[in-house]
XYZ file of N, CA and C in Angstrom:
498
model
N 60.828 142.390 229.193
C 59.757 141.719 228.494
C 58.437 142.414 228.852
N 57.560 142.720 227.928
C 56.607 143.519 227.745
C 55.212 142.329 228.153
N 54.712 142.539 229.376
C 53.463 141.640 229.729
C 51.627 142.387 229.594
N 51.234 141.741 228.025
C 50.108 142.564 227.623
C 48.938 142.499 228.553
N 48.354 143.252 228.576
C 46.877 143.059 229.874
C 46.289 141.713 229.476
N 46.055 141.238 228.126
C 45.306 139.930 228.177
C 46.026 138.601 228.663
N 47.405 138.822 228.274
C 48.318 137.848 228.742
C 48.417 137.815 230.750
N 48.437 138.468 231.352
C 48.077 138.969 232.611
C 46.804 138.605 232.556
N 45.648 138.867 232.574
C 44.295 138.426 232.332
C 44.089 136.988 232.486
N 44.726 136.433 231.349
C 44.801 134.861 231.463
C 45.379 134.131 232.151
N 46.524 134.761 232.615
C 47.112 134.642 233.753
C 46.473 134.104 235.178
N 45.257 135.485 235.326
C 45.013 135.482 236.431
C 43.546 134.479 236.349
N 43.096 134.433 235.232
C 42.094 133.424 235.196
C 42.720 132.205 236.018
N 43.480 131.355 235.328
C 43.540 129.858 235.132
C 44.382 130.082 236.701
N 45.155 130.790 237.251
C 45.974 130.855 238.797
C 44.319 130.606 239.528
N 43.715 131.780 239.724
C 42.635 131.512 240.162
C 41.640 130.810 240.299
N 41.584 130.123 238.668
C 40.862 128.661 238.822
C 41.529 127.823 239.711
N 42.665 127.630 239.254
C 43.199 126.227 239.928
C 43.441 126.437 241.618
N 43.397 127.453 241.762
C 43.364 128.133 243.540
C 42.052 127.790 244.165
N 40.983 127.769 243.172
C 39.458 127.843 243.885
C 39.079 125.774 243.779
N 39.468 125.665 242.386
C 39.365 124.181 242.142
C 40.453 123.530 243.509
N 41.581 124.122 243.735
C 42.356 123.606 245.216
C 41.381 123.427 246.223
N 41.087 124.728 246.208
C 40.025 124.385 247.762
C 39.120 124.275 247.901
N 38.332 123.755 246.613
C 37.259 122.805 246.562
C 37.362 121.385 246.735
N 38.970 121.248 246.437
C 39.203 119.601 247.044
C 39.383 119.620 248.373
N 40.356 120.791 249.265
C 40.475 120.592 250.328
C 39.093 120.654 250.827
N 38.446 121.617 250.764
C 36.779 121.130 251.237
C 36.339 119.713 251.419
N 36.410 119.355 250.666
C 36.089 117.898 249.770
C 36.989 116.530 250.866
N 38.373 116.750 250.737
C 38.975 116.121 251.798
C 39.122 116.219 253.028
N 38.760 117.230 253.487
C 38.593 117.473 255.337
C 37.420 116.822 255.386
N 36.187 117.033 254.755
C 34.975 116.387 254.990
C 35.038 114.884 255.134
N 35.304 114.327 253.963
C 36.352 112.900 253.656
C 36.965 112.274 255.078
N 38.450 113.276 254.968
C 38.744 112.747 256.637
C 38.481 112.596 257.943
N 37.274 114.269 257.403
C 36.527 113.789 259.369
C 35.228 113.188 259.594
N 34.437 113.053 258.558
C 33.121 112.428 258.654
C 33.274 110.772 257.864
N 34.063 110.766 256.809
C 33.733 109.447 256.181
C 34.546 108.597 256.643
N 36.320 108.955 256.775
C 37.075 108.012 256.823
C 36.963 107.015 258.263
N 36.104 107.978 259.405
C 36.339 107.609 260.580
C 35.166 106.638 260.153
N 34.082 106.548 260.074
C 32.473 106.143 259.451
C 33.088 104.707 259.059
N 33.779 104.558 258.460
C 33.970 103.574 257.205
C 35.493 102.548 257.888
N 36.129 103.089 258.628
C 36.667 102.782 259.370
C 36.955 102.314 261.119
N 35.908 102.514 261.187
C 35.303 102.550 262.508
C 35.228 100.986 262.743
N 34.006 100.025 262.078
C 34.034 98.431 262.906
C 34.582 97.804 261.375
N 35.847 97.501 260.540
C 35.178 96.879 259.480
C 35.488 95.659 260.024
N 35.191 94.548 258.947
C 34.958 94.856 257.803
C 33.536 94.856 257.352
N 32.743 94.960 258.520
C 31.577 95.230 258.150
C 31.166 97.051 256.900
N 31.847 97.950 257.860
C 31.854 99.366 257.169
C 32.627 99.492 256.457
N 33.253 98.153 255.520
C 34.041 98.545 254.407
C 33.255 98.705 253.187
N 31.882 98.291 253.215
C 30.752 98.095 252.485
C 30.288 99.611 252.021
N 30.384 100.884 252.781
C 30.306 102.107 252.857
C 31.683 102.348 251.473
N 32.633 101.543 251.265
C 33.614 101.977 250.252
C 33.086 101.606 248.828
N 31.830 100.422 248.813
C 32.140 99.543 247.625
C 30.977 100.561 246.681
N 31.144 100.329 245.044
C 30.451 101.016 243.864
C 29.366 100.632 243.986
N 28.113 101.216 244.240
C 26.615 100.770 244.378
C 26.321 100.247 245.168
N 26.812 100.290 246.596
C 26.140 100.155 247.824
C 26.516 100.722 248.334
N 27.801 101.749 248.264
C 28.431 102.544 249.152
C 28.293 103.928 249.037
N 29.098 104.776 249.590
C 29.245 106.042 248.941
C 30.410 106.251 247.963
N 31.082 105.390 247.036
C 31.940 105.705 246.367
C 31.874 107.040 245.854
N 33.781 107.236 246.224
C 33.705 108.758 245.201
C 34.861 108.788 244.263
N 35.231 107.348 244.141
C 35.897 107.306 242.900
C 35.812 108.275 241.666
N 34.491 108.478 241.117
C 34.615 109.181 240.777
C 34.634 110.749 240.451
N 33.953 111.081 241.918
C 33.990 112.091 242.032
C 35.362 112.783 242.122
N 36.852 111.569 242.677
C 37.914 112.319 242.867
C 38.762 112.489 241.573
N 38.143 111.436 240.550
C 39.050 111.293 239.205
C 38.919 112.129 238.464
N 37.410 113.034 238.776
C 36.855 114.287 238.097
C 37.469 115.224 238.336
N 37.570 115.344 240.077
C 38.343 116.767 240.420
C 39.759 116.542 240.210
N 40.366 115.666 240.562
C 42.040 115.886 240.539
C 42.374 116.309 239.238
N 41.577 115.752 238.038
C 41.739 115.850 236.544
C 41.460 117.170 235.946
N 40.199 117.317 236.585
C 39.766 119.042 236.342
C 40.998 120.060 236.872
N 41.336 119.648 238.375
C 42.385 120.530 239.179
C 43.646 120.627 238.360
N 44.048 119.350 237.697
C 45.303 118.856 237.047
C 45.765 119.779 235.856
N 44.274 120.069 234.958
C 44.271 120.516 234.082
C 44.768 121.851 233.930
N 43.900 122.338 235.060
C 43.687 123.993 235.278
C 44.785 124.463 235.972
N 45.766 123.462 236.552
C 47.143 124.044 237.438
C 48.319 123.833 236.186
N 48.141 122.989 235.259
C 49.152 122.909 233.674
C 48.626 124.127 233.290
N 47.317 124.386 233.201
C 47.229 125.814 232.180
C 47.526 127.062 232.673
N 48.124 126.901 233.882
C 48.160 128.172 235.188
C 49.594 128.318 234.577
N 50.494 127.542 235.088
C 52.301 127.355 234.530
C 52.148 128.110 232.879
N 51.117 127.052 231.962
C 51.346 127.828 230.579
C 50.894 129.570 230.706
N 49.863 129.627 231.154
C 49.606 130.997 231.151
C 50.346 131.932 231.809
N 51.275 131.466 232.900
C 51.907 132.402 233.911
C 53.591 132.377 233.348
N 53.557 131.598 232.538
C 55.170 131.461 231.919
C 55.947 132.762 232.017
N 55.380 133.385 231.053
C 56.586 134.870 231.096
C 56.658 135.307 232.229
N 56.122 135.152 233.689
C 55.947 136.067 235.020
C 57.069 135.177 235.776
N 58.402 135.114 235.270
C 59.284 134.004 236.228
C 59.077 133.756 237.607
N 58.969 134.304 238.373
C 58.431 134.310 240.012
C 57.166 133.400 240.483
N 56.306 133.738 239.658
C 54.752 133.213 239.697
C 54.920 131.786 239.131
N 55.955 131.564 237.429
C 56.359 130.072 237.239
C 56.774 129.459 237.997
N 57.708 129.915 238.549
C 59.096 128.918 239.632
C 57.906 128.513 240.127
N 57.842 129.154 241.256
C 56.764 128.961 242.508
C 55.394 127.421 241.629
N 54.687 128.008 240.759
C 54.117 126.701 240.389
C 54.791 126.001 240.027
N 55.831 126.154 239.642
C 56.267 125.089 238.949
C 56.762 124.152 240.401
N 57.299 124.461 241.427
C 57.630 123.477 242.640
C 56.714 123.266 243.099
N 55.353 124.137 243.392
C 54.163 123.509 244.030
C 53.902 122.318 243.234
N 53.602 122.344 242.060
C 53.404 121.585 241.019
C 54.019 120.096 241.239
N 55.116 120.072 241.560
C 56.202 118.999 241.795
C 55.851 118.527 243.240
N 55.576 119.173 243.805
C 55.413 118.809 245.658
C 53.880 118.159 245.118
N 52.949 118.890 244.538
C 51.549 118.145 244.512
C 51.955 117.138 243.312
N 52.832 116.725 242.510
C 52.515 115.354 241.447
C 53.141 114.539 242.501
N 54.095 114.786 243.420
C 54.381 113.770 244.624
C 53.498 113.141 245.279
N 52.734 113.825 245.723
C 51.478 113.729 246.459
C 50.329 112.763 245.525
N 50.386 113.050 244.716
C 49.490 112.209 243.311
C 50.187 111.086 243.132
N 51.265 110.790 243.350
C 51.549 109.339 243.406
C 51.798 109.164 243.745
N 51.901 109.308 245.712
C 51.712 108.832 246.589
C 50.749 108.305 246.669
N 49.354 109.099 246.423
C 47.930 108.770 246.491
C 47.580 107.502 245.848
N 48.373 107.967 244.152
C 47.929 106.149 243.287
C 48.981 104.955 243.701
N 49.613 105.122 244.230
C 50.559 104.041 244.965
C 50.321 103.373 246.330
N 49.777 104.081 247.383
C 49.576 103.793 248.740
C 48.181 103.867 248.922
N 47.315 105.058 248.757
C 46.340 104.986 248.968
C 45.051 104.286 248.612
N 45.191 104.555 246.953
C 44.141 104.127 246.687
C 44.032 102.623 246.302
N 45.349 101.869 246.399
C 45.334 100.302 246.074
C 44.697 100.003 247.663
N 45.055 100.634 248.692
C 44.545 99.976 250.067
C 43.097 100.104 250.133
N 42.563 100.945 249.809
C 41.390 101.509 249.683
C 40.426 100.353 248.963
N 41.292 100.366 247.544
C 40.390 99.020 246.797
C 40.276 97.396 247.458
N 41.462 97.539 247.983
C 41.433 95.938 249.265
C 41.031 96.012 250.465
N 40.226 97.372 250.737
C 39.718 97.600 251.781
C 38.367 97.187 251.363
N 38.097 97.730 250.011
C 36.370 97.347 249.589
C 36.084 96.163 249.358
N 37.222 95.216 248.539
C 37.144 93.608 248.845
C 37.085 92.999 250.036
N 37.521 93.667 251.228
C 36.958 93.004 252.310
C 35.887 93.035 252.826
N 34.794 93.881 252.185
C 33.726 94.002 252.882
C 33.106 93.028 253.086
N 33.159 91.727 252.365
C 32.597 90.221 252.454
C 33.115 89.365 253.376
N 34.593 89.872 254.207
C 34.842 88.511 254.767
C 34.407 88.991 256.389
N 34.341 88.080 257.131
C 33.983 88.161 258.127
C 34.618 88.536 259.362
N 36.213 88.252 259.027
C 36.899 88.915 260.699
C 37.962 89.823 259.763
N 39.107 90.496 260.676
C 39.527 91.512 260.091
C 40.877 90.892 260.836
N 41.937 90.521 260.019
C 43.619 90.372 260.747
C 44.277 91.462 261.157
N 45.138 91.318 262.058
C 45.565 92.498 263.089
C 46.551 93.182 261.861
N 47.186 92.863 260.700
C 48.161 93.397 259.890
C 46.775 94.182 259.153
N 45.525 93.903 258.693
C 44.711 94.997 257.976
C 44.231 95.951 258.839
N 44.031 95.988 260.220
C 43.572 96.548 261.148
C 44.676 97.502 261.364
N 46.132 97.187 261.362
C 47.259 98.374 261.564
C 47.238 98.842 260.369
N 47.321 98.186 258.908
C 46.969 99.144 257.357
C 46.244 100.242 257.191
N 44.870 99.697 257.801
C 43.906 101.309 258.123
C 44.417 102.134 259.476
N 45.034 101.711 260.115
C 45.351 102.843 261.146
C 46.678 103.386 260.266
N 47.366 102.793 259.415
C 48.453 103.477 259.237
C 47.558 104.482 257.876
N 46.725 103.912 257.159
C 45.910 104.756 256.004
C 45.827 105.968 256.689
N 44.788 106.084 257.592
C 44.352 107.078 258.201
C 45.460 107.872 259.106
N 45.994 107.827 259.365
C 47.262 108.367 259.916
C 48.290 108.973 258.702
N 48.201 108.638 257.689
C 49.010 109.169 256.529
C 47.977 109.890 255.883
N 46.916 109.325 255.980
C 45.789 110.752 255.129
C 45.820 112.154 255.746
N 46.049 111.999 257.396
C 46.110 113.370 257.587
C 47.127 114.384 257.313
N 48.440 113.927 256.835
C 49.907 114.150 256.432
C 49.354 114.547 254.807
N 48.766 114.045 254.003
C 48.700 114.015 252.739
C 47.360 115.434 252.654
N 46.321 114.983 253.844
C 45.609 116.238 253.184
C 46.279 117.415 253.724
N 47.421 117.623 254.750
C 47.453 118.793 254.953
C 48.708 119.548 254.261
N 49.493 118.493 253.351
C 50.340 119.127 252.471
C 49.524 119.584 251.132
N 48.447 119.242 250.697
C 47.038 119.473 249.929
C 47.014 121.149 250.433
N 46.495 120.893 251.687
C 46.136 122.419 252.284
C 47.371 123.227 252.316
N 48.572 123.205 252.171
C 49.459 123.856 252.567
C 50.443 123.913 251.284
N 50.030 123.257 250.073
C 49.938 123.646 248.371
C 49.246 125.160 248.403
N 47.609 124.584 248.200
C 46.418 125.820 247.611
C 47.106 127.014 248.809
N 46.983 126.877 249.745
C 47.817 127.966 250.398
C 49.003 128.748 250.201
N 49.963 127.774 249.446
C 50.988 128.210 248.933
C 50.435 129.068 247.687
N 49.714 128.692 246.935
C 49.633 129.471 245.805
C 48.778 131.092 245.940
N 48.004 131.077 246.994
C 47.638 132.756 247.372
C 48.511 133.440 246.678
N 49.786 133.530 247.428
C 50.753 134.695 247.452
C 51.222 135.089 245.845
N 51.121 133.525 245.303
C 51.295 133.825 243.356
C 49.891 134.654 243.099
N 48.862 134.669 243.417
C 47.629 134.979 243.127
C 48.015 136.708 243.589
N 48.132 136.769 244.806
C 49.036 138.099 245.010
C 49.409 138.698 244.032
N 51.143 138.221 243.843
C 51.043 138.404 242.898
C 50.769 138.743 241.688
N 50.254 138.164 240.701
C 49.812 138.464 239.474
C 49.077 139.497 239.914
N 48.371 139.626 240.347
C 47.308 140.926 240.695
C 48.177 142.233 240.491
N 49.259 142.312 241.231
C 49.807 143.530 241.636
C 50.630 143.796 239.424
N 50.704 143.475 238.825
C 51.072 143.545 237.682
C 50.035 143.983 237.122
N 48.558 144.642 237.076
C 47.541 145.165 236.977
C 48.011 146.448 236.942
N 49.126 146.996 237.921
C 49.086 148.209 238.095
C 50.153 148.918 236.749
């Protein structure tokens, strides 16, 4: 199969987007885990108030932007990289390891998260929500570092495609 320079080209666009859009989230989530989650987790339920929309730092939407943007640009990576079987496979299982991870996130994380921000009103905190956020935070670091160890995975496709230049 005959792979034209623009088809390669586009290739290496959208791999590369979604490689740089990766580790603009991991950026995004190390910061998250080491400055906010501890912050916000630290006495609640007073610092659950730090979670809620317009008094807090919500980044609701800042994450619905990136995962969606990231989401986009890692589907158009697979379409564009199709004919390069090696470079597909490979996204295509990263792909599968990170939609795991994505609903892990909308299943565990972010429902605790939202009953974390409803508590910011009550006044004491029960020892079963107090082990919830230790178990949150204890699984966030598992979740961001299979995050980091995705975009990492995909270098070597980035590799890759490159060397088909020649």
């Amino acid at each position: 199969m005959e792979l034209t320079a623009t088809y390669i080209t586009r290739a290496e666009i959208w791999l590369c987007l979604t490689t740089l859009l990766y580790f603009l989230m991991n950026g995004a989530q190390i910061f998250e885990t080491l400055i906010f989650v501890p912050k916000w987790a630290s006495s609640p339920p007073d610092t659950f108030k730090l979670l809620q929309d317009g008094q807090g730092a919500s980044l609701k939407f800042f994450w619905i932007i990136l995962h969606s943007l990231h989401e986009i640009a890692f589907i158009l990576a697979i379409i564009f990289c199709w004919k390069i079987d090696p470079v597909r496979n490979w996204l295509l299982a990263l792909f599968l390891v990170h939609a795991a991870v994505r609903v892990w996130t909308l299943t565990f994380f972010a429902p605790n998260i939202i009953q974390f921000q409803n508590l910011a009103a009550t006044s004491s905190l029960s020892e079963e929500i107090a082990a919830r956020i230790s178990l949150w935070k204890n699984l966030n670091y598992i979740r961001v570092a299979i995050y980091i160890a995705l975009s990492i995975g995909i270098i070597p496709l980035c590799i890759k495609i490159f060397s088909y230049r020649q």
